[in-house]
């Protein structure tokens, strides 16, 4: 037996990613006395600037955006009661195909071995029992999400640790429901083209392939508030327009694919710490 607390480590790409896919579990497990560690890999400098300005637009200053997003990240962590925040501070790479992908210092062009070595040091320090990150495609193909996946899996190989490892995902039924609600709240939304619809259909997993369904309904207000802390980012506005009640209906369960496990806990499971307590 040990006095070391059970520990969850979530490895995310940008400020605000912690809220969207893991805000519920971070809040829930913090409330249960579990140590929650957030590792944010980039500075978010390719996010929206004042007035929704994008990289390359007049008034978009990546350094100023990064400073603003760091403040928002700290506010989100306070809302979610995250125990420890670690930032790797690589430059945000932007969306796939942007010139910023190949900018000096960007996370996307950073050697995986370098990022993995830094993350492995944090893993050895915190000794997480559960590690959460993205799948090989970064859930939807963002280069920084893909890189976060790569360095996380490589860092695990550099340590002697054997945590349960999860990748964030969404059930196909949930993606369909998300699309319905988007159309409900954006009545003027144009019909998606067939190629876009087909691409969306590939995101996530069939419901019966998801190993882990965690009920975070009781913490959906915290998740909403943590997302609201990132108010500078226009992509979050849709979620906030729902209001807390509808947000909780849509976002009150977080789903994962368990990819590494030494506990033998059966799946499907409803707890990332099944078999550990």
PDB file of C-alpha atoms in Angstrom:
ATOM      1  CA  UNK A   1       0.000   0.000   0.000  1.00  0.00           C
ATOM      2  CA  UNK A   2       1.071   3.575  -0.591  1.00  0.00           C
ATOM      3  CA  UNK A   3      -0.027   7.025   0.515  1.00  0.00           C
ATOM      4  CA  UNK A   4       0.384   8.290  -3.038  1.00  0.00           C
ATOM      5  CA  UNK A   5      -3.016   9.484  -4.324  1.00  0.00           C
ATOM      6  CA  UNK A   6      -4.604   7.937  -7.371  1.00  0.00           C
ATOM      7  CA  UNK A   7      -3.670  10.181 -10.287  1.00  0.00           C
ATOM      8  CA  UNK A   8      -5.236  11.027 -13.631  1.00  0.00           C
ATOM      9  CA  UNK A   9      -3.071  12.674 -16.304  1.00  0.00           C
ATOM     10  CA  UNK A  10      -4.770  14.203 -19.353  1.00  0.00           C
ATOM     11  CA  UNK A  11      -2.498  15.204 -22.247  1.00  0.00           C
ATOM     12  CA  UNK A  12      -4.101  17.821 -24.482  1.00  0.00           C
ATOM     13  CA  UNK A  13      -2.952  19.913 -27.410  1.00  0.00           C
ATOM     14  CA  UNK A  14      -4.353  23.397 -26.743  1.00  0.00           C
ATOM     15  CA  UNK A  15      -5.915  25.529 -24.046  1.00  0.00           C
ATOM     16  CA  UNK A  16      -9.679  24.678 -24.075  1.00  0.00           C
ATOM     17  CA  UNK A  17      -9.211  21.061 -25.222  1.00  0.00           C
ATOM     18  CA  UNK A  18      -9.291  19.998 -21.589  1.00  0.00           C
ATOM     19  CA  UNK A  19     -12.845  21.313 -21.278  1.00  0.00           C
ATOM     20  CA  UNK A  20     -14.409  19.828 -24.380  1.00  0.00           C
ATOM     21  CA  UNK A  21     -13.667  16.117 -24.134  1.00  0.00           C
ATOM     22  CA  UNK A  22     -12.475  15.643 -20.552  1.00  0.00           C
ATOM     23  CA  UNK A  23     -13.911  18.507 -18.501  1.00  0.00           C
ATOM     24  CA  UNK A  24     -16.420  16.157 -16.928  1.00  0.00           C
ATOM     25  CA  UNK A  25     -13.970  13.481 -15.843  1.00  0.00           C
ATOM     26  CA  UNK A  26     -11.459  16.035 -14.602  1.00  0.00           C
ATOM     27  CA  UNK A  27     -14.130  17.662 -12.424  1.00  0.00           C
ATOM     28  CA  UNK A  28     -15.621  14.354 -11.284  1.00  0.00           C
ATOM     29  CA  UNK A  29     -12.368  12.741 -10.268  1.00  0.00           C
ATOM     30  CA  UNK A  30     -11.103  15.891  -8.572  1.00  0.00           C
ATOM     31  CA  UNK A  31     -14.284  15.845  -6.487  1.00  0.00           C
ATOM     32  CA  UNK A  32     -13.563  12.214  -5.597  1.00  0.00           C
ATOM     33  CA  UNK A  33     -10.146  13.133  -4.213  1.00  0.00           C
ATOM     34  CA  UNK A  34      -8.128  11.923  -7.176  1.00  0.00           C
ATOM     35  CA  UNK A  35      -5.132  14.008  -8.242  1.00  0.00           C
ATOM     36  CA  UNK A  36      -5.806  15.502 -11.672  1.00  0.00           C
ATOM     37  CA  UNK A  37      -2.879  16.566 -13.832  1.00  0.00           C
ATOM     38  CA  UNK A  38      -3.364  18.476 -17.077  1.00  0.00           C
ATOM     39  CA  UNK A  39      -0.538  18.665 -19.601  1.00  0.00           C
ATOM     40  CA  UNK A  40      -1.184  21.260 -22.324  1.00  0.00           C
ATOM     41  CA  UNK A  41       1.284  20.887 -25.179  1.00  0.00           C
ATOM     42  CA  UNK A  42       0.948  24.166 -27.114  1.00  0.00           C
ATOM     43  CA  UNK A  43       0.489  27.843 -26.352  1.00  0.00           C
ATOM     44  CA  UNK A  44      -2.685  28.180 -28.441  1.00  0.00           C
ATOM     45  CA  UNK A  45      -1.224  31.091 -30.402  1.00  0.00           C
ATOM     46  CA  UNK A  46      -3.070  30.126 -33.604  1.00  0.00           C
ATOM     47  CA  UNK A  47      -6.419  30.532 -31.873  1.00  0.00           C
ATOM     48  CA  UNK A  48      -8.816  33.415 -32.362  1.00  0.00           C
ATOM     49  CA  UNK A  49      -7.565  36.892 -31.571  1.00  0.00           C
ATOM     50  CA  UNK A  50      -9.573  40.057 -30.818  1.00  0.00           C
ATOM     51  CA  UNK A  51     -12.850  40.156 -32.741  1.00  0.00           C
ATOM     52  CA  UNK A  52     -12.379  36.569 -33.901  1.00  0.00           C
ATOM     53  CA  UNK A  53      -9.329  37.432 -35.991  1.00  0.00           C
ATOM     54  CA  UNK A  54      -7.452  34.459 -37.432  1.00  0.00           C
ATOM     55  CA  UNK A  55      -3.703  33.996 -37.953  1.00  0.00           C
ATOM     56  CA  UNK A  56      -2.582  36.314 -40.728  1.00  0.00           C
ATOM     57  CA  UNK A  57      -5.483  38.726 -40.209  1.00  0.00           C
ATOM     58  CA  UNK A  58      -4.828  42.327 -39.149  1.00  0.00           C
ATOM     59  CA  UNK A  59      -4.744  42.527 -35.371  1.00  0.00           C
ATOM     60  CA  UNK A  60      -3.840  38.885 -34.813  1.00  0.00           C
ATOM     61  CA  UNK A  61      -0.738  38.719 -32.626  1.00  0.00           C
ATOM     62  CA  UNK A  62       0.132  35.073 -31.808  1.00  0.00           C
ATOM     63  CA  UNK A  63       2.137  36.050 -28.722  1.00  0.00           C
ATOM     64  CA  UNK A  64      -0.724  38.147 -27.337  1.00  0.00           C
ATOM     65  CA  UNK A  65      -3.218  35.375 -28.127  1.00  0.00           C
ATOM     66  CA  UNK A  66      -1.006  32.884 -26.315  1.00  0.00           C
ATOM     67  CA  UNK A  67      -0.864  35.104 -23.215  1.00  0.00           C
ATOM     68  CA  UNK A  68      -4.634  35.523 -23.232  1.00  0.00           C
ATOM     69  CA  UNK A  69      -5.205  31.800 -23.667  1.00  0.00           C
ATOM     70  CA  UNK A  70      -2.845  30.961 -20.810  1.00  0.00           C
ATOM     71  CA  UNK A  71      -4.951  33.132 -18.517  1.00  0.00           C
ATOM     72  CA  UNK A  72      -8.118  31.439 -19.768  1.00  0.00           C
ATOM     73  CA  UNK A  73      -6.520  28.025 -19.237  1.00  0.00           C
ATOM     74  CA  UNK A  74      -5.710  28.853 -15.633  1.00  0.00           C
ATOM     75  CA  UNK A  75      -9.290  30.013 -15.091  1.00  0.00           C
ATOM     76  CA  UNK A  76     -10.603  26.760 -16.583  1.00  0.00           C
ATOM     77  CA  UNK A  77      -8.324  24.705 -14.339  1.00  0.00           C
ATOM     78  CA  UNK A  78      -9.662  26.563 -11.302  1.00  0.00           C
ATOM     79  CA  UNK A  79     -13.244  25.790 -12.355  1.00  0.00           C
ATOM     80  CA  UNK A  80     -12.463  22.089 -12.840  1.00  0.00           C
ATOM     81  CA  UNK A  81     -10.418  21.944  -9.606  1.00  0.00           C
ATOM     82  CA  UNK A  82      -7.455  20.533 -11.529  1.00  0.00           C
ATOM     83  CA  UNK A  83      -4.652  19.731  -9.101  1.00  0.00           C
ATOM     84  CA  UNK A  84      -1.665  20.416 -11.350  1.00  0.00           C
ATOM     85  CA  UNK A  85      -1.203  22.224 -14.659  1.00  0.00           C
ATOM     86  CA  UNK A  86       1.893  21.574 -16.753  1.00  0.00           C
ATOM     87  CA  UNK A  87       2.513  23.387 -20.044  1.00  0.00           C
ATOM     88  CA  UNK A  88       5.052  22.315 -22.673  1.00  0.00           C
ATOM     89  CA  UNK A  89       4.584  25.664 -24.480  1.00  0.00           C
ATOM     90  CA  UNK A  90       5.286  24.503 -28.016  1.00  0.00           C
ATOM     91  CA  UNK A  91       4.038  26.906 -30.680  1.00  0.00           C
ATOM     92  CA  UNK A  92       0.522  26.144 -31.882  1.00  0.00           C
ATOM     93  CA  UNK A  93       0.744  24.540 -35.336  1.00  0.00           C
ATOM     94  CA  UNK A  94      -2.661  25.668 -36.597  1.00  0.00           C
ATOM     95  CA  UNK A  95      -4.955  23.528 -38.728  1.00  0.00           C
ATOM     96  CA  UNK A  96      -3.596  20.911 -41.111  1.00  0.00           C
ATOM     97  CA  UNK A  97      -2.058  22.547 -44.176  1.00  0.00           C
ATOM     98  CA  UNK A  98      -1.526  25.967 -42.616  1.00  0.00           C
ATOM     99  CA  UNK A  99       1.944  27.543 -43.085  1.00  0.00           C
ATOM    100  CA  UNK A 100       2.270  27.536 -39.289  1.00  0.00           C
ATOM    101  CA  UNK A 101       2.576  23.732 -39.400  1.00  0.00           C
ATOM    102  CA  UNK A 102       6.200  24.152 -40.440  1.00  0.00           C
ATOM    103  CA  UNK A 103       7.082  27.280 -38.489  1.00  0.00           C
ATOM    104  CA  UNK A 104      10.167  27.047 -36.256  1.00  0.00           C
ATOM    105  CA  UNK A 105       9.190  25.771 -32.819  1.00  0.00           C
ATOM    106  CA  UNK A 106       5.789  24.483 -33.905  1.00  0.00           C
ATOM    107  CA  UNK A 107       4.589  21.385 -32.122  1.00  0.00           C
ATOM    108  CA  UNK A 108       3.953  19.594 -35.421  1.00  0.00           C
ATOM    109  CA  UNK A 109       7.569  19.843 -36.561  1.00  0.00           C
ATOM    110  CA  UNK A 110       9.021  19.042 -33.122  1.00  0.00           C
ATOM    111  CA  UNK A 111      10.689  15.604 -33.128  1.00  0.00           C
ATOM    112  CA  UNK A 112       8.462  13.096 -31.346  1.00  0.00           C
ATOM    113  CA  UNK A 113      11.449  11.882 -29.327  1.00  0.00           C
ATOM    114  CA  UNK A 114      11.998  15.379 -27.913  1.00  0.00           C
ATOM    115  CA  UNK A 115       8.397  15.889 -26.854  1.00  0.00           C
ATOM    116  CA  UNK A 116       8.168  12.345 -25.513  1.00  0.00           C
ATOM    117  CA  UNK A 117      11.267  12.780 -23.366  1.00  0.00           C
ATOM    118  CA  UNK A 118       9.809  15.906 -21.746  1.00  0.00           C
ATOM    119  CA  UNK A 119       6.466  14.242 -21.159  1.00  0.00           C
ATOM    120  CA  UNK A 120       8.120  11.106 -19.774  1.00  0.00           C
ATOM    121  CA  UNK A 121       9.795  13.267 -17.114  1.00  0.00           C
ATOM    122  CA  UNK A 122       6.365  14.498 -16.022  1.00  0.00           C
ATOM    123  CA  UNK A 123       5.013  10.962 -16.008  1.00  0.00           C
ATOM    124  CA  UNK A 124       7.849   9.795 -13.781  1.00  0.00           C
ATOM    125  CA  UNK A 125       7.201  12.723 -11.437  1.00  0.00           C
ATOM    126  CA  UNK A 126       3.426  12.267 -11.172  1.00  0.00           C
ATOM    127  CA  UNK A 127       3.230   8.471 -11.744  1.00  0.00           C
ATOM    128  CA  UNK A 128      -0.289   8.556 -13.201  1.00  0.00           C
ATOM    129  CA  UNK A 129      -2.591   5.581 -12.744  1.00  0.00           C
ATOM    130  CA  UNK A 130      -4.666   6.691 -15.739  1.00  0.00           C
ATOM    131  CA  UNK A 131      -3.491   8.571 -18.844  1.00  0.00           C
ATOM    132  CA  UNK A 132      -5.907  10.116 -21.337  1.00  0.00           C
ATOM    133  CA  UNK A 133      -5.062  11.547 -24.762  1.00  0.00           C
ATOM    134  CA  UNK A 134      -6.276  11.386 -28.381  1.00  0.00           C
ATOM    135  CA  UNK A 135      -6.303   8.558 -30.927  1.00  0.00           C
ATOM    136  CA  UNK A 136      -3.882   8.271 -33.856  1.00  0.00           C
ATOM    137  CA  UNK A 137      -5.905  10.767 -35.894  1.00  0.00           C
ATOM    138  CA  UNK A 138      -6.157  13.271 -33.067  1.00  0.00           C
ATOM    139  CA  UNK A 139      -9.920  12.627 -33.086  1.00  0.00           C
ATOM    140  CA  UNK A 140     -10.502  14.844 -36.133  1.00  0.00           C
ATOM    141  CA  UNK A 141      -7.126  15.257 -37.822  1.00  0.00           C
ATOM    142  CA  UNK A 142      -5.672  18.348 -36.136  1.00  0.00           C
ATOM    143  CA  UNK A 143      -1.859  18.155 -36.364  1.00  0.00           C
ATOM    144  CA  UNK A 144      -1.304  19.143 -32.720  1.00  0.00           C
ATOM    145  CA  UNK A 145      -3.780  16.518 -31.526  1.00  0.00           C
ATOM    146  CA  UNK A 146      -1.999  13.898 -33.618  1.00  0.00           C
ATOM    147  CA  UNK A 147       1.342  15.007 -32.187  1.00  0.00           C
ATOM    148  CA  UNK A 148      -0.030  14.898 -28.631  1.00  0.00           C
ATOM    149  CA  UNK A 149      -1.063  11.302 -29.267  1.00  0.00           C
ATOM    150  CA  UNK A 150       2.368  10.451 -30.639  1.00  0.00           C
ATOM    151  CA  UNK A 151       4.381  11.921 -27.798  1.00  0.00           C
ATOM    152  CA  UNK A 152       2.086  10.408 -25.171  1.00  0.00           C
ATOM    153  CA  UNK A 153       2.373   6.886 -26.516  1.00  0.00           C
ATOM    154  CA  UNK A 154       6.134   7.303 -27.011  1.00  0.00           C
ATOM    155  CA  UNK A 155       6.572   8.741 -23.499  1.00  0.00           C
ATOM    156  CA  UNK A 156       4.818   5.723 -21.993  1.00  0.00           C
ATOM    157  CA  UNK A 157       7.347   3.487 -23.722  1.00  0.00           C
ATOM    158  CA  UNK A 158      10.172   5.447 -22.071  1.00  0.00           C
ATOM    159  CA  UNK A 159       8.892   4.804 -18.557  1.00  0.00           C
ATOM    160  CA  UNK A 160       8.413   1.713 -16.432  1.00  0.00           C
ATOM    161  CA  UNK A 161       4.848   2.790 -15.650  1.00  0.00           C
ATOM    162  CA  UNK A 162       1.813   0.689 -16.522  1.00  0.00           C
ATOM    163  CA  UNK A 163      -1.176   3.037 -16.254  1.00  0.00           C
ATOM    164  CA  UNK A 164      -4.529   2.426 -17.818  1.00  0.00           C
ATOM    165  CA  UNK A 165      -4.418   4.374 -21.102  1.00  0.00           C
ATOM    166  CA  UNK A 166      -7.440   5.842 -22.841  1.00  0.00           C
ATOM    167  CA  UNK A 167      -8.120   7.703 -26.060  1.00  0.00           C
ATOM    168  CA  UNK A 168     -10.977  10.202 -26.177  1.00  0.00           C
ATOM    169  CA  UNK A 169     -13.738   9.376 -28.631  1.00  0.00           C
ATOM    170  CA  UNK A 170     -17.415   9.903 -29.395  1.00  0.00           C
ATOM    171  CA  UNK A 171     -20.075   7.292 -30.169  1.00  0.00           C
ATOM    172  CA  UNK A 172     -21.586   7.563 -33.626  1.00  0.00           C
ATOM    173  CA  UNK A 173     -24.990   7.981 -31.968  1.00  0.00           C
ATOM    174  CA  UNK A 174     -23.618  10.982 -30.093  1.00  0.00           C
ATOM    175  CA  UNK A 175     -22.188  12.520 -33.252  1.00  0.00           C
ATOM    176  CA  UNK A 176     -25.605  12.228 -34.927  1.00  0.00           C
ATOM    177  CA  UNK A 177     -27.243  13.872 -31.920  1.00  0.00           C
ATOM    178  CA  UNK A 178     -24.637  16.638 -32.017  1.00  0.00           C
ATOM    179  CA  UNK A 179     -25.483  17.310 -35.658  1.00  0.00           C
ATOM    180  CA  UNK A 180     -29.208  17.495 -34.857  1.00  0.00           C
ATOM    181  CA  UNK A 181     -28.639  19.991 -32.064  1.00  0.00           C
ATOM    182  CA  UNK A 182     -26.335  22.107 -34.219  1.00  0.00           C
ATOM    183  CA  UNK A 183     -29.111  22.418 -36.799  1.00  0.00           C
ATOM    184  CA  UNK A 184     -31.609  23.217 -34.029  1.00  0.00           C
ATOM    185  CA  UNK A 185     -29.527  26.120 -32.735  1.00  0.00           C
ATOM    186  CA  UNK A 186     -28.354  27.314 -36.145  1.00  0.00           C
ATOM    187  CA  UNK A 187     -31.466  27.287 -38.295  1.00  0.00           C
ATOM    188  CA  UNK A 188     -29.685  29.107 -41.114  1.00  0.00           C
ATOM    189  CA  UNK A 189     -26.936  26.489 -41.222  1.00  0.00           C
ATOM    190  CA  UNK A 190     -26.508  25.322 -44.845  1.00  0.00           C
ATOM    191  CA  UNK A 191     -26.933  21.683 -45.695  1.00  0.00           C
ATOM    192  CA  UNK A 192     -23.514  19.992 -45.462  1.00  0.00           C
ATOM    193  CA  UNK A 193     -22.044  18.684 -48.666  1.00  0.00           C
ATOM    194  CA  UNK A 194     -21.852  14.888 -49.032  1.00  0.00           C
ATOM    195  CA  UNK A 195     -18.066  14.802 -48.634  1.00  0.00           C
ATOM    196  CA  UNK A 196     -18.280  16.703 -45.345  1.00  0.00           C
ATOM    197  CA  UNK A 197     -21.062  14.411 -44.125  1.00  0.00           C
ATOM    198  CA  UNK A 198     -18.995  11.338 -44.993  1.00  0.00           C
ATOM    199  CA  UNK A 199     -15.956  12.761 -43.172  1.00  0.00           C
ATOM    200  CA  UNK A 200     -18.045  13.504 -40.063  1.00  0.00           C
ATOM    201  CA  UNK A 201     -19.394   9.945 -40.138  1.00  0.00           C
ATOM    202  CA  UNK A 202     -15.835   8.644 -39.750  1.00  0.00           C
ATOM    203  CA  UNK A 203     -15.228  10.595 -36.521  1.00  0.00           C
ATOM    204  CA  UNK A 204     -15.593   8.583 -33.340  1.00  0.00           C
ATOM    205  CA  UNK A 205     -16.525   4.929 -33.068  1.00  0.00           C
ATOM    206  CA  UNK A 206     -19.570   2.697 -33.381  1.00  0.00           C
ATOM    207  CA  UNK A 207     -21.300   2.616 -30.014  1.00  0.00           C
ATOM    208  CA  UNK A 208     -20.483  -1.056 -29.424  1.00  0.00           C
ATOM    209  CA  UNK A 209     -16.738  -0.438 -29.827  1.00  0.00           C
ATOM    210  CA  UNK A 210     -16.525   2.132 -27.047  1.00  0.00           C
ATOM    211  CA  UNK A 211     -15.095   0.573 -23.916  1.00  0.00           C
ATOM    212  CA  UNK A 212     -15.750   3.286 -21.339  1.00  0.00           C
ATOM    213  CA  UNK A 213     -18.817   5.451 -20.682  1.00  0.00           C
ATOM    214  CA  UNK A 214     -18.375   7.837 -17.749  1.00  0.00           C
ATOM    215  CA  UNK A 215     -21.413   9.633 -16.354  1.00  0.00           C
ATOM    216  CA  UNK A 216     -20.375  13.221 -15.628  1.00  0.00           C
ATOM    217  CA  UNK A 217     -23.869  14.722 -15.582  1.00  0.00           C
ATOM    218  CA  UNK A 218     -23.416  16.044 -12.043  1.00  0.00           C
ATOM    219  CA  UNK A 219     -20.402  18.033 -13.248  1.00  0.00           C
ATOM    220  CA  UNK A 220     -21.781  19.364 -16.530  1.00  0.00           C
ATOM    221  CA  UNK A 221     -22.215  22.857 -15.066  1.00  0.00           C
ATOM    222  CA  UNK A 222     -18.503  22.917 -14.204  1.00  0.00           C
ATOM    223  CA  UNK A 223     -17.684  21.687 -17.691  1.00  0.00           C
ATOM    224  CA  UNK A 224     -19.849  24.458 -19.175  1.00  0.00           C
ATOM    225  CA  UNK A 225     -18.145  27.059 -16.991  1.00  0.00           C
ATOM    226  CA  UNK A 226     -14.682  25.773 -17.886  1.00  0.00           C
ATOM    227  CA  UNK A 227     -15.523  26.113 -21.564  1.00  0.00           C
ATOM    228  CA  UNK A 228     -16.916  29.592 -20.917  1.00  0.00           C
ATOM    229  CA  UNK A 229     -13.541  30.517 -19.399  1.00  0.00           C
ATOM    230  CA  UNK A 230     -12.165  30.178 -22.954  1.00  0.00           C
ATOM    231  CA  UNK A 231     -14.567  32.826 -24.221  1.00  0.00           C
ATOM    232  CA  UNK A 232     -12.057  34.279 -26.701  1.00  0.00           C
ATOM    233  CA  UNK A 233     -12.386  31.209 -28.902  1.00  0.00           C
ATOM    234  CA  UNK A 234     -15.284  31.513 -31.320  1.00  0.00           C
ATOM    235  CA  UNK A 235     -15.692  27.766 -31.783  1.00  0.00           C
ATOM    236  CA  UNK A 236     -16.859  27.520 -28.173  1.00  0.00           C
ATOM    237  CA  UNK A 237     -19.761  29.922 -28.653  1.00  0.00           C
ATOM    238  CA  UNK A 238     -22.048  27.258 -30.124  1.00  0.00           C
ATOM    239  CA  UNK A 239     -21.806  25.175 -26.951  1.00  0.00           C
ATOM    240  CA  UNK A 240     -22.395  28.194 -24.739  1.00  0.00           C
ATOM    241  CA  UNK A 241     -25.492  29.240 -26.714  1.00  0.00           C
ATOM    242  CA  UNK A 242     -27.193  26.008 -25.622  1.00  0.00           C
ATOM    243  CA  UNK A 243     -27.398  27.023 -21.988  1.00  0.00           C
ATOM    244  CA  UNK A 244     -26.407  24.742 -19.167  1.00  0.00           C
ATOM    245  CA  UNK A 245     -29.431  22.433 -19.264  1.00  0.00           C
ATOM    246  CA  UNK A 246     -29.171  21.481 -22.928  1.00  0.00           C
ATOM    247  CA  UNK A 247     -25.390  21.403 -22.696  1.00  0.00           C
ATOM    248  CA  UNK A 248     -25.663  18.850 -19.885  1.00  0.00           C
ATOM    249  CA  UNK A 249     -28.035  16.716 -21.951  1.00  0.00           C
ATOM    250  CA  UNK A 250     -25.576  16.551 -24.827  1.00  0.00           C
ATOM    251  CA  UNK A 251     -22.276  16.562 -22.941  1.00  0.00           C
ATOM    252  CA  UNK A 252     -23.132  14.743 -19.695  1.00  0.00           C
ATOM    253  CA  UNK A 253     -21.402  11.484 -20.654  1.00  0.00           C
ATOM    254  CA  UNK A 254     -17.744  11.268 -21.709  1.00  0.00           C
ATOM    255  CA  UNK A 255     -16.599   8.286 -23.731  1.00  0.00           C
ATOM    256  CA  UNK A 256     -13.220   6.647 -24.235  1.00  0.00           C
ATOM    257  CA  UNK A 257     -11.451   3.734 -25.848  1.00  0.00           C
ATOM    258  CA  UNK A 258      -9.288   1.807 -23.383  1.00  0.00           C
ATOM    259  CA  UNK A 259      -6.066   0.826 -25.158  1.00  0.00           C
ATOM    260  CA  UNK A 260      -3.782  -0.284 -22.307  1.00  0.00           C
ATOM    261  CA  UNK A 261      -4.750  -2.001 -19.071  1.00  0.00           C
ATOM    262  CA  UNK A 262      -3.016  -4.106 -16.446  1.00  0.00           C
ATOM    263  CA  UNK A 263      -5.988  -4.433 -14.098  1.00  0.00           C
ATOM    264  CA  UNK A 264      -8.129  -6.923 -15.972  1.00  0.00           C
ATOM    265  CA  UNK A 265     -11.241  -4.828 -15.292  1.00  0.00           C
ATOM    266  CA  UNK A 266     -14.038  -5.956 -17.624  1.00  0.00           C
ATOM    267  CA  UNK A 267     -15.361  -3.749 -20.402  1.00  0.00           C
ATOM    268  CA  UNK A 268     -17.581  -1.954 -21.062  1.00  0.00           C
ATOM    269  CA  UNK A 269     -16.840   0.022 -17.904  1.00  0.00           C
ATOM    270  CA  UNK A 270     -18.194   3.238 -16.386  1.00  0.00           C
ATOM    271  CA  UNK A 271     -15.104   4.373 -14.487  1.00  0.00           C
ATOM    272  CA  UNK A 272     -11.595   5.201 -15.727  1.00  0.00           C
ATOM    273  CA  UNK A 273     -10.340   3.879 -12.383  1.00  0.00           C
ATOM    274  CA  UNK A 274     -12.165   0.543 -12.540  1.00  0.00           C
ATOM    275  CA  UNK A 275      -9.820  -2.107 -11.182  1.00  0.00           C
ATOM    276  CA  UNK A 276      -7.710   0.462  -9.357  1.00  0.00           C
ATOM    277  CA  UNK A 277      -9.916   1.091  -6.316  1.00  0.00           C
TER     278      UNK A 277
END
